[in-house]
Short mmCIF file of C-alpha atoms in Angstrom, two decimals:
data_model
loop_
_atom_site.label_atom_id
_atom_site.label_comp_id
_atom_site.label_asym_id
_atom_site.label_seq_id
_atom_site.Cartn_x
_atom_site.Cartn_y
_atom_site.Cartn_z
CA UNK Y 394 6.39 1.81 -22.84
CA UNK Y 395 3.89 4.57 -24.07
CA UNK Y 396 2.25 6.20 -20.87
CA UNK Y 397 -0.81 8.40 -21.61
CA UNK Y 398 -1.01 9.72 -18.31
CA UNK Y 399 1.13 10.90 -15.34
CA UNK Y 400 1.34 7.96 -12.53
CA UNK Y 401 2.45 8.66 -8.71
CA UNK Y 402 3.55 7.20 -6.45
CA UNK Y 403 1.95 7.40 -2.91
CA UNK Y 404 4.25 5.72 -0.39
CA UNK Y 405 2.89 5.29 3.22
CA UNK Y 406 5.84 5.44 6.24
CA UNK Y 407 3.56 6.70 8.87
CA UNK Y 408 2.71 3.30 10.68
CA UNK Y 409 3.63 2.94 14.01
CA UNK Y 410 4.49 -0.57 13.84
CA UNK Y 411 2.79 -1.69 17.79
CA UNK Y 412 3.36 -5.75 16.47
CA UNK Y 413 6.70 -5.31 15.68
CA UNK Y 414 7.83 -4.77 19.92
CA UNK Y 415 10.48 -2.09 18.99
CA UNK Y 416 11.77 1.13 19.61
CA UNK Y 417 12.44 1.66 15.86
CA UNK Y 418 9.51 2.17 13.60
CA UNK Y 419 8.93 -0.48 11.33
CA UNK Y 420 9.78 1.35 7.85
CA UNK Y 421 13.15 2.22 9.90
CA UNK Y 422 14.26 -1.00 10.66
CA UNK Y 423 17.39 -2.28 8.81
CA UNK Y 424 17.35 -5.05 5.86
CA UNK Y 425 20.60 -5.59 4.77
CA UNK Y 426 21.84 -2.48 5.82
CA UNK Y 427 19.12 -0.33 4.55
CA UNK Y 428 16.17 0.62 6.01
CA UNK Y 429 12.98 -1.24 5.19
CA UNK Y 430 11.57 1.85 3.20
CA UNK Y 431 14.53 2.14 1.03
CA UNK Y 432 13.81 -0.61 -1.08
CA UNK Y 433 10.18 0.00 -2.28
CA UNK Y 434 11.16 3.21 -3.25
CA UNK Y 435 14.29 2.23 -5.01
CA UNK Y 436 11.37 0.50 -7.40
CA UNK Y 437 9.48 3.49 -7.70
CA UNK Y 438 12.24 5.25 -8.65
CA UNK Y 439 13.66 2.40 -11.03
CA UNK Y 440 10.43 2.46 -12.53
CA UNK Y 441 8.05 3.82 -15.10
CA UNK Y 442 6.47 5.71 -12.18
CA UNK Y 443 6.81 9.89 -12.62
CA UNK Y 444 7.14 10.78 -9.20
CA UNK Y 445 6.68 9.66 -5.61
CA UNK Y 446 4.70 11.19 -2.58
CA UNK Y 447 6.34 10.04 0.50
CA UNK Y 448 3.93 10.19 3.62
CA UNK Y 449 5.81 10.06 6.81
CA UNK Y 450 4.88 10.20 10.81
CA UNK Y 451 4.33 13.90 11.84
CA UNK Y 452 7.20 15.40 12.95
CA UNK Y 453 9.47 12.86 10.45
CA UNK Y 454 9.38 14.64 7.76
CA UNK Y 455 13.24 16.35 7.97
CA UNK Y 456 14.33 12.84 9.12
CA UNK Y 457 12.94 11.03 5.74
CA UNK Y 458 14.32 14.33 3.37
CA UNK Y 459 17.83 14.28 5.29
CA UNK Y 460 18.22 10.42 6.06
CA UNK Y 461 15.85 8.63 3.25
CA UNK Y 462 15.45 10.91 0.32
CA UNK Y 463 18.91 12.61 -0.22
CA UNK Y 464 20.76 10.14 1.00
CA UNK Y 465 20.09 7.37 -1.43
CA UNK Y 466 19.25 10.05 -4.18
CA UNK Y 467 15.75 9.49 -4.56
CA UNK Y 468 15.15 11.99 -6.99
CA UNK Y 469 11.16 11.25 -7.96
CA UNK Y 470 10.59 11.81 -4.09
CA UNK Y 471 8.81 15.48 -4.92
CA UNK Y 472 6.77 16.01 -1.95
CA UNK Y 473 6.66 14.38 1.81
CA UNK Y 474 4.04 14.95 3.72
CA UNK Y 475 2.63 14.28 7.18
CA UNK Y 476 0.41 10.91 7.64
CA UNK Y 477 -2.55 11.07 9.95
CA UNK Y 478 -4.45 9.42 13.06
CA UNK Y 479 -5.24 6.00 10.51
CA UNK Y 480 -4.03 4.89 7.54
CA UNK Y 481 -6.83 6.20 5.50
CA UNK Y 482 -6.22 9.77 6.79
CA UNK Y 483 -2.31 8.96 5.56
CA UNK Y 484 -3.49 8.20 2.38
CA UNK Y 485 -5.73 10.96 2.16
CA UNK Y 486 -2.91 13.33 2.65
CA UNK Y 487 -0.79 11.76 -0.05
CA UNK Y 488 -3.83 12.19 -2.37
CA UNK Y 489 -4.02 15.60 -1.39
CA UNK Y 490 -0.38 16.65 -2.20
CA UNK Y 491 -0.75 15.00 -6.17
CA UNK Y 492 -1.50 17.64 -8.34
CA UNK Y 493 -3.11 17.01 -12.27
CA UNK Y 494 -4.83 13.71 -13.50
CA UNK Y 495 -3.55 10.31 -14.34
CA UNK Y 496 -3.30 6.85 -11.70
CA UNK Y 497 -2.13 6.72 -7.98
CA UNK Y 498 -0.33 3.59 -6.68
CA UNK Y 499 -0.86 3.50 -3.34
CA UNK Y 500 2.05 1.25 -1.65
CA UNK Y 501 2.37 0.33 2.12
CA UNK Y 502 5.97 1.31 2.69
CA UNK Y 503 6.70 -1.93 4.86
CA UNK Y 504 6.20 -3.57 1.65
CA UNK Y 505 9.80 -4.18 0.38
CA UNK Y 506 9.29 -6.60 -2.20
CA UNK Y 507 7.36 -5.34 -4.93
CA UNK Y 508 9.00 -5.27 -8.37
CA UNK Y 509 8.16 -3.57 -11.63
CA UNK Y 510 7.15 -6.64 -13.25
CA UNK Y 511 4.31 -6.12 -10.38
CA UNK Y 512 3.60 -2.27 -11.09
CA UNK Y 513 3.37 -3.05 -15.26
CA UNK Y 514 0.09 -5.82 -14.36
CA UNK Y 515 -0.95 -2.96 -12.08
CA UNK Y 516 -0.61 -0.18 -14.71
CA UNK Y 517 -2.17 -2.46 -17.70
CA UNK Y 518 -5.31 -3.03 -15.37
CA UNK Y 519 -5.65 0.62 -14.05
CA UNK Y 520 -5.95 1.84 -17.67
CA UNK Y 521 -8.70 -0.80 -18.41
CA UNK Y 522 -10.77 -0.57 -15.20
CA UNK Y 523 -9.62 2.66 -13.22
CA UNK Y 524 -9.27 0.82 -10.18
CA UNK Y 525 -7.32 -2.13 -9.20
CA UNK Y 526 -5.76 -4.26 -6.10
CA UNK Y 527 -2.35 -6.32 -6.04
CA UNK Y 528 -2.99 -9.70 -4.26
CA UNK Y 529 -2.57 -13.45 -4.60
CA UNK Y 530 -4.99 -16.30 -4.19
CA UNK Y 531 -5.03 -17.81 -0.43
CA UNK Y 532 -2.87 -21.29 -0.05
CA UNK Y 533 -4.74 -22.12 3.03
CA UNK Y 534 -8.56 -23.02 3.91
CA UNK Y 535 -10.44 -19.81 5.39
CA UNK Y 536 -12.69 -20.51 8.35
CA UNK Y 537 -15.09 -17.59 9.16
CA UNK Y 538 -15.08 -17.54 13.18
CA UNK Y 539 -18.16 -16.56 15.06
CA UNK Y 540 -17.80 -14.65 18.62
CA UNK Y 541 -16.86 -17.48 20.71
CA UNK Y 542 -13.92 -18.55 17.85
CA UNK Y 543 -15.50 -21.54 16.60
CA UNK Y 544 -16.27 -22.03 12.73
CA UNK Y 545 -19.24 -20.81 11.45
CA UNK Y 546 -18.51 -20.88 7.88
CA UNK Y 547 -15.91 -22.38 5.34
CA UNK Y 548 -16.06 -20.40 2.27
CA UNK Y 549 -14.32 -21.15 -0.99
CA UNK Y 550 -10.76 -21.08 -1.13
CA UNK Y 551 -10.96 -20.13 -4.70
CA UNK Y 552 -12.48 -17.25 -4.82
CA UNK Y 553 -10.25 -15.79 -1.75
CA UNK Y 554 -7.54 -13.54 -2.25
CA UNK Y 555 -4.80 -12.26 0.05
CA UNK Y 556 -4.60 -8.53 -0.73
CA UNK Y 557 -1.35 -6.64 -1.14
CA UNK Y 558 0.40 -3.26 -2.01
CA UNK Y 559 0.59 -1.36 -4.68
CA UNK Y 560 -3.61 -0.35 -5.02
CA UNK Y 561 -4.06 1.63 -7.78
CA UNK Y 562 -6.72 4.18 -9.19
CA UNK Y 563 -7.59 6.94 -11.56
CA UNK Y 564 -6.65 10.15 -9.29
CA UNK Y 565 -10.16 11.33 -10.04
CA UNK Y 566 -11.42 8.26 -8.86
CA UNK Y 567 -9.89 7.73 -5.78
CA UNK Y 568 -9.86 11.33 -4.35
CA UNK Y 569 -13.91 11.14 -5.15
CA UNK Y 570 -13.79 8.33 -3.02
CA UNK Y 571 -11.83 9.45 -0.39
CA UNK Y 572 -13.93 12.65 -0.55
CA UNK Y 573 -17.28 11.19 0.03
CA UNK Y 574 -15.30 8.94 2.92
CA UNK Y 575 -15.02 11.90 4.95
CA UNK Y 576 -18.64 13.31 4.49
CA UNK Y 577 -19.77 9.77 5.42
CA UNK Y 578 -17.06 9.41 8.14
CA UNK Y 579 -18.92 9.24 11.10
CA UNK Y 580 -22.15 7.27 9.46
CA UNK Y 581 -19.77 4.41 8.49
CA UNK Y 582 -18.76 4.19 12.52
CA UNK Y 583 -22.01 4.13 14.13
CA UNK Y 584 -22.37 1.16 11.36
CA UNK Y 585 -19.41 -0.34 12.41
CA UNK Y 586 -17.82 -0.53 9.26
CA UNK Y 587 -13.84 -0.09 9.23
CA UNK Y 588 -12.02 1.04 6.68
CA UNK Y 589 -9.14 -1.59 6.24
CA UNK Y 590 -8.00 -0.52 2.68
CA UNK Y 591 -8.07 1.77 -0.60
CA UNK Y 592 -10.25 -0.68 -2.02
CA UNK Y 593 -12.68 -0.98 0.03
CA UNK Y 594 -13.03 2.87 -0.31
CA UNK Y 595 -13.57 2.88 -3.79
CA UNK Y 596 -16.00 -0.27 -2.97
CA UNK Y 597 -17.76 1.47 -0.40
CA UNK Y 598 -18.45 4.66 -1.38
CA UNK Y 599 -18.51 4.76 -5.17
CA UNK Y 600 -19.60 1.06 -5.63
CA UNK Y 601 -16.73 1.13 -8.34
CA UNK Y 602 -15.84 -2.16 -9.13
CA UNK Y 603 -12.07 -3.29 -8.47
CA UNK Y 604 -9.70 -5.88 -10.58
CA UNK Y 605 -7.60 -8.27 -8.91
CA UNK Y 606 -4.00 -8.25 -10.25
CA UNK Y 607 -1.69 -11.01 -9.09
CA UNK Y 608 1.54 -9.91 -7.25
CA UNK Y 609 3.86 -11.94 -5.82
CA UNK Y 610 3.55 -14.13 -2.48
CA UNK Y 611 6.89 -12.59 -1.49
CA UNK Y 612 5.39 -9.54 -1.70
CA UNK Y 613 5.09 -9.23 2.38
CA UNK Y 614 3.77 -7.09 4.61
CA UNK Y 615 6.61 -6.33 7.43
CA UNK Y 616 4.48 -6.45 10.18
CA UNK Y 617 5.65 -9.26 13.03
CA UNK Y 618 9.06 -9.59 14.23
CA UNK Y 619 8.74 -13.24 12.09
CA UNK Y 620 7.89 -11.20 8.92
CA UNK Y 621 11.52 -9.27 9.28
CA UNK Y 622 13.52 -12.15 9.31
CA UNK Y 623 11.10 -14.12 6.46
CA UNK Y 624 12.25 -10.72 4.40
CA UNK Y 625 16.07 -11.03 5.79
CA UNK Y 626 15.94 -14.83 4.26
CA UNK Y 627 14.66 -13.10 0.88
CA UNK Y 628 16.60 -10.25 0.54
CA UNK Y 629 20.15 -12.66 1.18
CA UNK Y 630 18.65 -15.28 -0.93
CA UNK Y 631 17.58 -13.23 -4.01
#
């Protein structure tokens, strides 16, 4: 493929993984005999993707170099930095540590099914639009709830998407976005908006419009003790 610009990598392993009821941190947890976090970045590294930004808990970063990084050889792994209090501030550190221009894909590290077949939509969109999302269109109905859980509102189905990992952006783009996120930091609080994802960032702050790229719906999120053994069932049966 011809590449016209550099494209990292930003892998988040700084979750603390409360849903999952263990000791072991999600992105530690063994699949097959390797931990979660091995296996998106054994795509990044099969990849087209230049090099990889690995953001870890604080204090993990020796762990991930010693017991992640050198052990399977993961030679695009340049820098690995510290995550911080929520996942924005993780991401914002990763951003931080790229150097030069070109796109960011920003992949949740619990995430161990994407494929490059995934990343190449990603990358054809990125160039078009500087800013797009992996997802999939929702199986299910969606009922918005109000306070007291009963349904208020049954939008759509068709114009609901399920949004995944990688998210990608031009670098320019997305630290502009996380840079006015900080100034406004506090405002968006007393508001009460969260910050759930990169998107919404860009969304948010730069009103930059964002492309929807499908993924994959085995591209999961290992999040529940459920989702581990739905990605044990995939990973024997692939």
């Amino acid at each position: 493929m011809n590449k016209e610009k550099k494209t990292v990598a930003v892998v988040l392993a700084a979750g603390q993984g409360k849903r999952m009821h263990s000791n072991v941190q999600k992105q530690y947890l063994l699949l097959k005999d390797k931990p979660v976090i091995y296996y998106a970045l054994k795509t990044f590294q099969d990849s087209f993707i230049d090099e990889i930004i690995l953001v870890t808990g604080k204090g993990e970063e020796d762990y991930c170099q010693n017991e992640i990084v050198e052990k399977y050889n993961f030679s695009k792994v340049k820098k690995i930095v510290a995550g911080g209090r929520e996942r924005y501030h993780s991401v914002a550190n990763g951003l931080n540590a790229i150097e030069g221009e070109g796109y960011v894909f920003i992949h949740d590290g619990a995430r161990p099914f994407v494929t490059e077949e995934i990343l190449m939509r990603a990358y054809d969109a990125v160039k078009e639009y500087r800013a797009c999302v992996v997802g999939m269109p929702v199986k299910d109905t969606i009922k918005i709830a109000d306070e007291n859980r009963f349904a208020k509102m049954t939008p759509n189905r068709e114009t609901i998407w399920q949004i995944q990992t990688p998210q990608v952006f031009d670098i320019k783009l997305a630290k502009e976005a996380y840079g006015r996120l900080f100034e406004k930091e506090e405002e968006l609080k007393e508001k009460g908006i969260k910050i759930t994802d990169d998107a919404m960032v860009v969304e948010t702050l730069l009103q930059h419009p964002v492309k929807l790229v499908e993924g994959s719906y085995e591209n999961i999120k290992i999040t529940t003790p459920e989702d581990l053994n739905i990605a044990r069932y995939l990973i024997t049966n692939s």
